[in-house]
Short mmCIF file of C-alpha atoms in Angstrom, two decimals:
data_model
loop_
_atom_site.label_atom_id
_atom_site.label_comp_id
_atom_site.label_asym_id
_atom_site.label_seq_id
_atom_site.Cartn_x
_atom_site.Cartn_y
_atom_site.Cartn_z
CA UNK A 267 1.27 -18.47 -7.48
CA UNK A 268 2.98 -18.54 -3.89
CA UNK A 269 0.57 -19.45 -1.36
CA UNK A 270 -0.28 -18.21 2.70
CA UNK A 271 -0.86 -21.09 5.15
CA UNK A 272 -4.55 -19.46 5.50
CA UNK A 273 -4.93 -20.01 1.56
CA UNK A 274 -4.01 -24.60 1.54
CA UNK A 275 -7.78 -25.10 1.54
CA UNK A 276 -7.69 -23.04 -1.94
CA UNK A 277 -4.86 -24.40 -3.05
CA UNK A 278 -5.85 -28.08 -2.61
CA UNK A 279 -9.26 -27.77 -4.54
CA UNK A 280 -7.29 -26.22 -6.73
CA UNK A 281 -5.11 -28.77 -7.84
CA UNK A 282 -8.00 -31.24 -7.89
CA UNK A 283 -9.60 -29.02 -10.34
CA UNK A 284 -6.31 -29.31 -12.38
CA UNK A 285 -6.26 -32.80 -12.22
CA UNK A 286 -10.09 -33.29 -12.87
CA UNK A 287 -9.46 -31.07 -16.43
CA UNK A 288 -6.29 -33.12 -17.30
CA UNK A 289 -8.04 -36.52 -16.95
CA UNK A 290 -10.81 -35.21 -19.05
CA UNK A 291 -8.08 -33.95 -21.75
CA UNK A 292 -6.40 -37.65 -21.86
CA UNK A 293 -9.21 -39.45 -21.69
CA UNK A 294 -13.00 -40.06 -22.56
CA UNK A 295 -14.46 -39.80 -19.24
CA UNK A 296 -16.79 -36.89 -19.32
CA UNK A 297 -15.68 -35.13 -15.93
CA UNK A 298 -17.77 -31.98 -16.77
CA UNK A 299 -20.07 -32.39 -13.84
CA UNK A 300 -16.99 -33.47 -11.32
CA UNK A 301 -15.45 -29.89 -12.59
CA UNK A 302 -18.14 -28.34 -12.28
CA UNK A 303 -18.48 -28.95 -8.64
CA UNK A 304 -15.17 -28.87 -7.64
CA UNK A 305 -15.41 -25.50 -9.03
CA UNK A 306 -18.49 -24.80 -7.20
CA UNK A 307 -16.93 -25.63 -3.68
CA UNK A 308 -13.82 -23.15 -4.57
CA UNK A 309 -15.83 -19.91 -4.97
CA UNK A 310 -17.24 -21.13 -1.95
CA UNK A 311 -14.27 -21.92 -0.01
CA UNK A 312 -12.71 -18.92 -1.47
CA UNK A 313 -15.45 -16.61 -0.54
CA UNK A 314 -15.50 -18.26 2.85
CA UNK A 315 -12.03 -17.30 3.46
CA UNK A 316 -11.68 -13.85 2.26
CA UNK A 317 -14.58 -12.52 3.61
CA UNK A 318 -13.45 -13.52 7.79
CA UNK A 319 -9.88 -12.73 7.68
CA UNK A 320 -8.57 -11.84 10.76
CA UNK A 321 -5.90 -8.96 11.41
CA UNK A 322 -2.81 -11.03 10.96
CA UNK A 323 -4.30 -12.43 8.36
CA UNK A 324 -4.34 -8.93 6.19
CA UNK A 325 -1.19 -7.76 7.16
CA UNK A 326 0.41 -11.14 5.61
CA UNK A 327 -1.79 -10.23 2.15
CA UNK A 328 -0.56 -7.03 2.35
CA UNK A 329 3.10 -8.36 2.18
CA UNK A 330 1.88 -11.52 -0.79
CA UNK A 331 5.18 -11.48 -3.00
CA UNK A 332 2.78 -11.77 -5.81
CA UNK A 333 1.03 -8.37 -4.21
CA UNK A 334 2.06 -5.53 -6.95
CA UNK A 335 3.97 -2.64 -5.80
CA UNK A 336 4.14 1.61 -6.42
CA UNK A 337 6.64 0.81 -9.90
CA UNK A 338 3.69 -1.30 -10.86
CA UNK A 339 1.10 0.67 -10.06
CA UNK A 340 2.58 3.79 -11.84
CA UNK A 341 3.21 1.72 -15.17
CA UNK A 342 -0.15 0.32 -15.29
CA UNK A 343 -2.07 4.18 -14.40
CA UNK A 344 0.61 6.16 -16.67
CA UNK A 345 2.27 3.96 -18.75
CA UNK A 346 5.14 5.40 -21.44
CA UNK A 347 4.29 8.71 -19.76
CA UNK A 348 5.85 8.21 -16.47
CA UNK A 349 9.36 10.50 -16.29
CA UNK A 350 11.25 8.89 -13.03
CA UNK A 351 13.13 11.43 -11.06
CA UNK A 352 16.30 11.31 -9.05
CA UNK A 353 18.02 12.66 -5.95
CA UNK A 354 17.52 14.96 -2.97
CA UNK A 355 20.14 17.43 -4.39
CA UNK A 356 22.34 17.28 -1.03
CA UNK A 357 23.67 13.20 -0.38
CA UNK A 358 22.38 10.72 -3.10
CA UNK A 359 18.94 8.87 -4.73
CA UNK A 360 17.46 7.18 -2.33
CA UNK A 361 16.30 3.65 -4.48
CA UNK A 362 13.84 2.40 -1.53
CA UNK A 363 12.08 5.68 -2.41
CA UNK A 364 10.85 6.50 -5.99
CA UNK A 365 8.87 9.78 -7.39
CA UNK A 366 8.31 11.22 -10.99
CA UNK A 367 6.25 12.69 -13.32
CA UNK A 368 3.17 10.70 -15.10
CA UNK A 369 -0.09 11.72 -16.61
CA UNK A 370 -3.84 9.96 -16.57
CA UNK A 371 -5.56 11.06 -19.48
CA UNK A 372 -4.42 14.67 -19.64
CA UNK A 373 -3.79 15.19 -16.17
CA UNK A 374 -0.54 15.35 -14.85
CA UNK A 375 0.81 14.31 -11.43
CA UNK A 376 3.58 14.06 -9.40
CA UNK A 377 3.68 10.44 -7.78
CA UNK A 378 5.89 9.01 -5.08
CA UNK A 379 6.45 6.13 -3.17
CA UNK A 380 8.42 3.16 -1.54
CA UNK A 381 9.41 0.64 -3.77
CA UNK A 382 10.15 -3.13 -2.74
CA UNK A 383 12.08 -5.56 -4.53
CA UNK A 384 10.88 -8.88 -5.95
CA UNK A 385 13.86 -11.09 -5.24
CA UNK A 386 16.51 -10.97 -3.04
CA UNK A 387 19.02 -8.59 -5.46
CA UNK A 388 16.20 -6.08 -6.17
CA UNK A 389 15.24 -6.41 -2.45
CA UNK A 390 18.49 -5.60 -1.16
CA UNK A 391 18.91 -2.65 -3.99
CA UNK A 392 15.22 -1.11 -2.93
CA UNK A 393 17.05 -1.84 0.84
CA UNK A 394 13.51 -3.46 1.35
CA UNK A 395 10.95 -0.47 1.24
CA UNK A 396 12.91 1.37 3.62
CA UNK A 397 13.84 4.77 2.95
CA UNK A 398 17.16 6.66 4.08
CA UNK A 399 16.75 10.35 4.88
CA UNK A 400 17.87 11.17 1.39
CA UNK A 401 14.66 9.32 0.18
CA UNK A 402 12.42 11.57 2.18
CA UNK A 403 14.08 14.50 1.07
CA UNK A 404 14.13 13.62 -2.49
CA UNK A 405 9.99 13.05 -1.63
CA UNK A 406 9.71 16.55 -0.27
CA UNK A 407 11.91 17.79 -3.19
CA UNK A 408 9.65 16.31 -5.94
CA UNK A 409 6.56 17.79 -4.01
CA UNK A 410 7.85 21.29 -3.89
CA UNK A 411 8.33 21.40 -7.40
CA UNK A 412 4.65 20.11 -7.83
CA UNK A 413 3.83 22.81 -5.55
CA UNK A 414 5.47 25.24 -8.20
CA UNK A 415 4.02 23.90 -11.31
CA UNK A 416 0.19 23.86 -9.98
CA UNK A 417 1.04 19.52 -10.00
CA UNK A 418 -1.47 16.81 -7.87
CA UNK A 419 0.60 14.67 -5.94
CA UNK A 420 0.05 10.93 -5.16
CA UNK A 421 1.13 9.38 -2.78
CA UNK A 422 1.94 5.40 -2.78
CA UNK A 423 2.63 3.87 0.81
CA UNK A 424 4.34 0.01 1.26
CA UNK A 425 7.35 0.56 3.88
CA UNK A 426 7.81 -1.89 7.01
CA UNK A 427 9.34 1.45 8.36
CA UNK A 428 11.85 3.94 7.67
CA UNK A 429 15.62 2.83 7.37
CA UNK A 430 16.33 2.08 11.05
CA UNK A 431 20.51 2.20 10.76
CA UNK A 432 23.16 4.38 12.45
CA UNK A 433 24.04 6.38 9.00
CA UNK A 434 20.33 7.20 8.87
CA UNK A 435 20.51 8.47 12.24
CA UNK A 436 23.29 10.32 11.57
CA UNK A 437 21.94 11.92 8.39
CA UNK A 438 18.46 13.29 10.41
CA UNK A 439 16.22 10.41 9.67
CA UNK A 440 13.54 11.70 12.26
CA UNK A 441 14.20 15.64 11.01
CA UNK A 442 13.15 14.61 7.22
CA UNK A 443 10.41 12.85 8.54
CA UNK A 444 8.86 15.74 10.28
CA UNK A 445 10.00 18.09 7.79
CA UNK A 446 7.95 16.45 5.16
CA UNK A 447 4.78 15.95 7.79
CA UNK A 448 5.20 19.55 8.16
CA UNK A 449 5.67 21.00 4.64
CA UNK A 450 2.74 18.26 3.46
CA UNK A 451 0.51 19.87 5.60
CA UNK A 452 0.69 23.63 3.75
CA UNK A 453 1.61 22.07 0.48
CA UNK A 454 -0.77 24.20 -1.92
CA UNK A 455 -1.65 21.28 -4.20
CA UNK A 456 -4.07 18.63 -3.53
CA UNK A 457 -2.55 15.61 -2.22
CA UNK A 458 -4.04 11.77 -2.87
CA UNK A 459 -2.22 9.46 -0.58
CA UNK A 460 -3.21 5.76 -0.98
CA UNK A 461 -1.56 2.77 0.91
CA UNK A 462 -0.86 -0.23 -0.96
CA UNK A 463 0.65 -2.52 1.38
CA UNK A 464 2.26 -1.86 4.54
CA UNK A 465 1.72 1.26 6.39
CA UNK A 466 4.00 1.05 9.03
CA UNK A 467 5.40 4.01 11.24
CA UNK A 468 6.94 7.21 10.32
CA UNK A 469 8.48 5.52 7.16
CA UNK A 470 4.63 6.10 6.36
CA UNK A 471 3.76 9.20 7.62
CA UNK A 472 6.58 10.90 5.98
CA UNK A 473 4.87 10.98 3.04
CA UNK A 474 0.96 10.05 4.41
CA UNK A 475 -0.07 13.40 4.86
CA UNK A 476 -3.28 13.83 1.86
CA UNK A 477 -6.41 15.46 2.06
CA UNK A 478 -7.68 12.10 0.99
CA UNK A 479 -6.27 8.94 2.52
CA UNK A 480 -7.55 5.57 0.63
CA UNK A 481 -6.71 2.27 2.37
CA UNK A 482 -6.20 -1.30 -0.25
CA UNK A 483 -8.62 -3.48 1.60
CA UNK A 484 -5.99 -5.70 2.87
CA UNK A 485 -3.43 -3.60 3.90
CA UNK A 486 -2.50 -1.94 7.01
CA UNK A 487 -1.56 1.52 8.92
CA UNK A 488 0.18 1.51 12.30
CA UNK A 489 2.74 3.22 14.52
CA UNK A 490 4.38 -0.39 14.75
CA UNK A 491 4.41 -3.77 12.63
CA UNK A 492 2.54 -6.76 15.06
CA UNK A 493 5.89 -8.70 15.65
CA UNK A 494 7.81 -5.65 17.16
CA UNK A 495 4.67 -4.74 19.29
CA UNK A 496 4.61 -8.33 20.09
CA UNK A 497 8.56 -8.69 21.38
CA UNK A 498 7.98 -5.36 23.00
CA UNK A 499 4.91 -6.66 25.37
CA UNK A 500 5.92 -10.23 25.38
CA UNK A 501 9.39 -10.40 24.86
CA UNK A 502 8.71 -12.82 21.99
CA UNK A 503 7.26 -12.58 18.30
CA UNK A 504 4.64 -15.73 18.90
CA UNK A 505 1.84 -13.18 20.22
CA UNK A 506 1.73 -11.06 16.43
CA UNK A 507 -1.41 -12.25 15.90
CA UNK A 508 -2.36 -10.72 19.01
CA UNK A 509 -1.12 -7.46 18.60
CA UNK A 510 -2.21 -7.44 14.82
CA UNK A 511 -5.66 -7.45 16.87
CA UNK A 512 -4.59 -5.58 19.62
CA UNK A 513 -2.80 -2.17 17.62
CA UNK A 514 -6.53 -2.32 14.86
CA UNK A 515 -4.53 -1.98 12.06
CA UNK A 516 -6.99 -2.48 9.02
CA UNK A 517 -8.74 -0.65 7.00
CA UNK A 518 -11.89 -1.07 8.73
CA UNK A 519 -10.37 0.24 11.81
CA UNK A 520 -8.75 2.82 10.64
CA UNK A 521 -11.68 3.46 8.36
CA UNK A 522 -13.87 3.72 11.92
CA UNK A 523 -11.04 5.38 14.37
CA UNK A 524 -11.54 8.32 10.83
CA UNK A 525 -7.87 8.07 10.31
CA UNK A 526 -8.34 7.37 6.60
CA UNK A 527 -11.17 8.68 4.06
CA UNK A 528 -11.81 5.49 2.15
CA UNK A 529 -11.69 1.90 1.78
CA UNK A 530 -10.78 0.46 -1.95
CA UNK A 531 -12.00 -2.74 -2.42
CA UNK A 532 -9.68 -5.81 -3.37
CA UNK A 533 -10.44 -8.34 -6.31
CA UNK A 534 -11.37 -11.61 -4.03
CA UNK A 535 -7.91 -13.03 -2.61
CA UNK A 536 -6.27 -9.88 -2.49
CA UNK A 537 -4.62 -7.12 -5.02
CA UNK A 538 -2.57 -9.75 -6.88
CA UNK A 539 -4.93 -12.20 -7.66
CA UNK A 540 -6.56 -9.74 -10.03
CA UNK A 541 -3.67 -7.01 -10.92
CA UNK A 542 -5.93 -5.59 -14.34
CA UNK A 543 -8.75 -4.85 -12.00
CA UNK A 544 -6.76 -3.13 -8.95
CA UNK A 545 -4.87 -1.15 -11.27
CA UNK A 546 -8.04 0.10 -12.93
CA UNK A 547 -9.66 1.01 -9.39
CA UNK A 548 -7.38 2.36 -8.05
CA UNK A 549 -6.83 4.93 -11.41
CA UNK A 550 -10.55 5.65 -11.01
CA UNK A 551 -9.81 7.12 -7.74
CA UNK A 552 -7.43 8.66 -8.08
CA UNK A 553 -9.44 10.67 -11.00
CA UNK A 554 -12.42 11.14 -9.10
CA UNK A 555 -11.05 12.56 -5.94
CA UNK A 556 -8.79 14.80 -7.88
CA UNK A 557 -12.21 16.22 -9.77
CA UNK A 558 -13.79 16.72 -6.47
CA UNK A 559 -10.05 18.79 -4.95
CA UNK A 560 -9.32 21.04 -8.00
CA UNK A 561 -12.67 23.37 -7.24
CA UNK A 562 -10.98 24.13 -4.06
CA UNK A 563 -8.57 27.16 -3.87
CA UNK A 564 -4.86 26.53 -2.60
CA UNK A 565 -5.61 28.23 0.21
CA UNK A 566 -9.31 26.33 0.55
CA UNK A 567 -7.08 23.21 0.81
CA UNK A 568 -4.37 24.03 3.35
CA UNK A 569 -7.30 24.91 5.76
CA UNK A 570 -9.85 21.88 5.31
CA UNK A 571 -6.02 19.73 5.43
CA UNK A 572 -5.28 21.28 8.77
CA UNK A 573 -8.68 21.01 9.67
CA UNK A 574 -9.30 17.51 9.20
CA UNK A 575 -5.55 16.60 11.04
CA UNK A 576 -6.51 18.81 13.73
CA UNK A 577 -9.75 17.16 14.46
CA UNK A 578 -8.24 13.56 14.71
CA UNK A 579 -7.27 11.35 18.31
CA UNK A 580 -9.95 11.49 21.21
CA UNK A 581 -9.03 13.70 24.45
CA UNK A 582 -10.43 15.44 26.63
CA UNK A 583 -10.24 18.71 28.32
#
């Protein structure tokens, strides 16, 4: 288990409580009650922690490496059912962006969604969560077909943005990205779109268009990550925490500002600490919101959809 600077008070007690158990093992000192309150003062130190986090501190959660991504999301909800498709049928298969076929219980869906990498080879093969053009056009591809079958779609979001290069550029990266916004919005399905990790940009919006949009506890939704808010105001990165504060990022915020529809709440010390239980919350709701979209009409949809987009931002007249 890797460990955030925010989590050493955790980690120490937990190594005590190690050590306490192993002295115990190799010896005849009875250390029950010593474990017992080391123990004690975790939950407490843990619960102390988790429950004041500030801004910065969720958006590093939401990028733990031991923080599960869409790959292991889908195995865990589908399992051997999952059918990964490939390709947007005009340049190539976009790996930072990943979308197939899988069923929970009887029910089929389409999912999609960014995948990261866990080490440096996979990270650079995933090209880090961000997707080329091609990846958004593969996403808009899968959906269509969806669309054609009568097929739910979910929608996984962890991106630090869409593929910022030249060749994506080139290739229309801000054209697929609207293209999908657009075609999400009168897609006759009912979409689920949940974020998982990092929400950051248009890399997120291109496919963050749902009629329900859940928020992971600790993860975050914003037209910019904190350190290139941060070097844009201050010329430097030193002020994230600031702008993590500044740009109300989390799911509370966005829960308040009505930009998302629910808040799913996180095992204590974040999705990875408890991967069985996320995995099994997040299933649940994905069945129960799709029970409460199927009585609605394809036509029923597209309106309340464009109805609830239309009604978001404050302006006035």
């Amino acid at each position: 288990m890797e460990y955030l600077e925010f989590e050493l008070p955790i980690k120490e007690l937990e190594e005590q409580l190690q050590k306490c158990m192993i002295i115990g093992e190799e010896s005849d000192v009875d250390v029950t009650e010593t474990c017992s309150q080391i123990e004690k003062k975790l939950e407490e130190t843990r619960k102390d922690i988790y429950k004041n986090l500030t801004a910065w501190q969720r958006v590093q959660l939401s990028r733990h490496p031991n923080r599960p991504y869409t790959m292991d999301y889908i195995k865990a909800i589908c399992g051997d059912t999952f059918l990964e498709l490939h390709g947007d049928r005009n340049v190539k298969d976009d790996k930072a962006m990943i979308g197939g076929l899988g069923k929970i219980g009887d029910q089929s869906y389409m999912f999609i969604g960014q995948q990261k990498g866990y080490n440096t080879k996979t990270r650079q093969y995933r090209n880090f969560g961000m997707a080329n053009p091609e990846g958004y056009r593969k996403a808009l591809r899968l959906m269509k077909s969806a669309e054609k079958f009568g097929i739910p779609v979910v929608s996984f979001i962890d991106t630090p943005g869409a593929y910022p290069g030249i060749e994506a550029e080139e290739r229309g990266q801000g054209e697929a990205i609207a293209r999908n916004i657009l075609e999400m919005t009168r897609l006759k399905v009912p979409i689920i779109v949940i974020i998982i990790g990092e929400g950051a940009s248009g890399g997120a919006l291109g496919i963050g268009v749902g009629d329900k949009v859940l928020m992971l506890e600790n993860t975050w939704y914003s037209v910019i990550s904190p350190e290139s808010c941060s070097s844009i105001l201050w010329r430097s990165w030193e002020f994230k925490e600031q702008a993590a504060d500044a740009l109300k990022l989390t799911a509370a915020d966005m829960k308040k500002q009505k930009l998302v529809d629910e808040i799913v709440k996180e095992p204590l010390g974040g999705a990875h600490s408890n991967r069985e239980k996320t995995f099994e919350t997040v299933k649940n709701k994905i069945s129960s919101h799709y029970e409460e979209l199927k009585k609605l009409s394809p036509k029923e949809l597209v309106k309340t959809r464009m109805e609830k987009y239309s009604e978001m931002g404050v302006y006035d007249e």
